[in-house]
PDB file of C-alpha atoms in Angstrom:
ATOM      1  CA  MET A 234       0.000   0.000   0.000  1.00 64.00           C
ATOM      2  CA  SER A 235       1.367   3.405  -0.854  1.00 83.00           C
ATOM      3  CA  HIS A 236       1.550   6.376   1.393  1.00 93.00           C
ATOM      4  CA  THR A 237      -0.994   8.313  -0.671  1.00 95.00           C
ATOM      5  CA  PHE A 238      -3.691   8.100   1.994  1.00 94.00           C
ATOM      6  CA  PHE A 239      -1.362   9.351   4.725  1.00 95.00           C
ATOM      7  CA  ILE A 240      -0.120  12.241   2.588  1.00 96.00           C
ATOM      8  CA  ALA A 241      -3.634  13.260   1.486  1.00 96.00           C
ATOM      9  CA  PHE A 242      -4.897  13.022   5.069  1.00 96.00           C
ATOM     10  CA  SER A 243      -2.008  15.170   6.286  1.00 97.00           C
ATOM     11  CA  TYR A 244      -2.763  17.854   3.701  1.00 98.00           C
ATOM     12  CA  ILE A 245      -6.461  17.830   4.622  1.00 98.00           C
ATOM     13  CA  VAL A 246      -5.737  18.133   8.345  1.00 98.00           C
ATOM     14  CA  THR A 247      -3.258  20.940   7.695  1.00 98.00           C
ATOM     15  CA  ALA A 248      -5.763  22.801   5.509  1.00 98.00           C
ATOM     16  CA  LEU A 249      -8.450  22.464   8.199  1.00 98.00           C
ATOM     17  CA  VAL A 250      -6.118  23.744  10.914  1.00 98.00           C
ATOM     18  CA  ILE A 251      -5.076  26.743   8.813  1.00 98.00           C
ATOM     19  CA  ALA A 252      -8.711  27.486   7.927  1.00 98.00           C
ATOM     20  CA  GLY A 253      -9.607  27.294  11.620  1.00 98.00           C
ATOM     21  CA  LEU A 254      -6.842  29.715  12.548  1.00 98.00           C
ATOM     22  CA  ILE A 255      -7.934  32.164   9.851  1.00 98.00           C
ATOM     23  CA  LEU A 256     -11.559  31.909  11.001  1.00 98.00           C
ATOM     24  CA  ARG A 257     -10.541  32.438  14.622  1.00 98.00           C
ATOM     25  CA  ALA A 258      -8.512  35.522  13.677  1.00 98.00           C
ATOM     26  CA  ALA A 259     -11.421  36.962  11.678  1.00 98.00           C
ATOM     27  CA  ILE A 260     -13.887  36.392  14.517  1.00 98.00           C
ATOM     28  CA  ASP A 261     -11.468  37.889  17.049  1.00 98.00           C
ATOM     29  CA  HIS A 262     -10.964  40.923  14.814  1.00 98.00           C
ATOM     30  CA  ARG A 263     -14.720  41.534  14.674  1.00 98.00           C
ATOM     31  CA  ILE A 264     -14.962  41.246  18.456  1.00 98.00           C
ATOM     32  CA  GLN A 265     -12.061  43.679  18.956  1.00 96.00           C
ATOM     33  CA  VAL A 266     -13.560  46.216  16.520  1.00 96.00           C
ATOM     34  CA  ARG A 267     -16.920  46.052  18.308  1.00 96.00           C
ATOM     35  CA  THR A 268     -15.288  46.396  21.715  1.00 94.00           C
ATOM     36  CA  LEU A 269     -13.222  49.363  20.555  1.00 92.00           C
ATOM     37  CA  ALA A 270     -16.290  51.053  19.064  1.00 92.00           C
ATOM     38  CA  ASP A 271     -18.179  50.483  22.319  1.00 92.00           C
ATOM     39  CA  LEU A 272     -15.362  51.980  24.383  1.00 90.00           C
ATOM     40  CA  GLU A 273     -15.039  54.979  22.076  1.00 89.00           C
ATOM     41  CA  SER A 274     -18.801  55.579  22.224  1.00 90.00           C
ATOM     42  CA  ARG A 275     -18.490  55.731  26.014  1.00 88.00           C
ATOM     43  CA  GLY A 276     -15.752  58.329  25.763  1.00 84.00           C
ATOM     44  CA  VAL A 277     -12.717  56.151  26.279  1.00 77.00           C
ATOM     45  CA  GLY A 278     -10.111  57.188  23.722  1.00 72.00           C
ATOM     46  CA  ARG A 279      -7.098  55.443  22.294  1.00 70.00           C
ATOM     47  CA  ARG A 280      -3.711  56.176  23.808  1.00 71.00           C
ATOM     48  CA  SER A 281      -2.185  56.376  20.323  1.00 70.00           C
ATOM     49  CA  ARG A 282      -4.421  59.340  19.454  1.00 65.00           C
ATOM     50  CA  ARG A 283      -3.113  61.464  22.290  1.00 58.00           C
ATOM     51  CA  GLY A 284      -0.657  63.926  20.856  1.00 52.00           C
TER      52      GLY A 284
END
């Protein structure tokens, strides 16, 4: 039996892990943007904007 199954399975698992990491980063970005907008609406400013 060749190693084709093992290699294909490894690529599939790797693709799923990378897709999961990208999805997690996108969801976290949305949460951070919402949190920042909420803080700014309550008058809390960013430190980087202070001149």
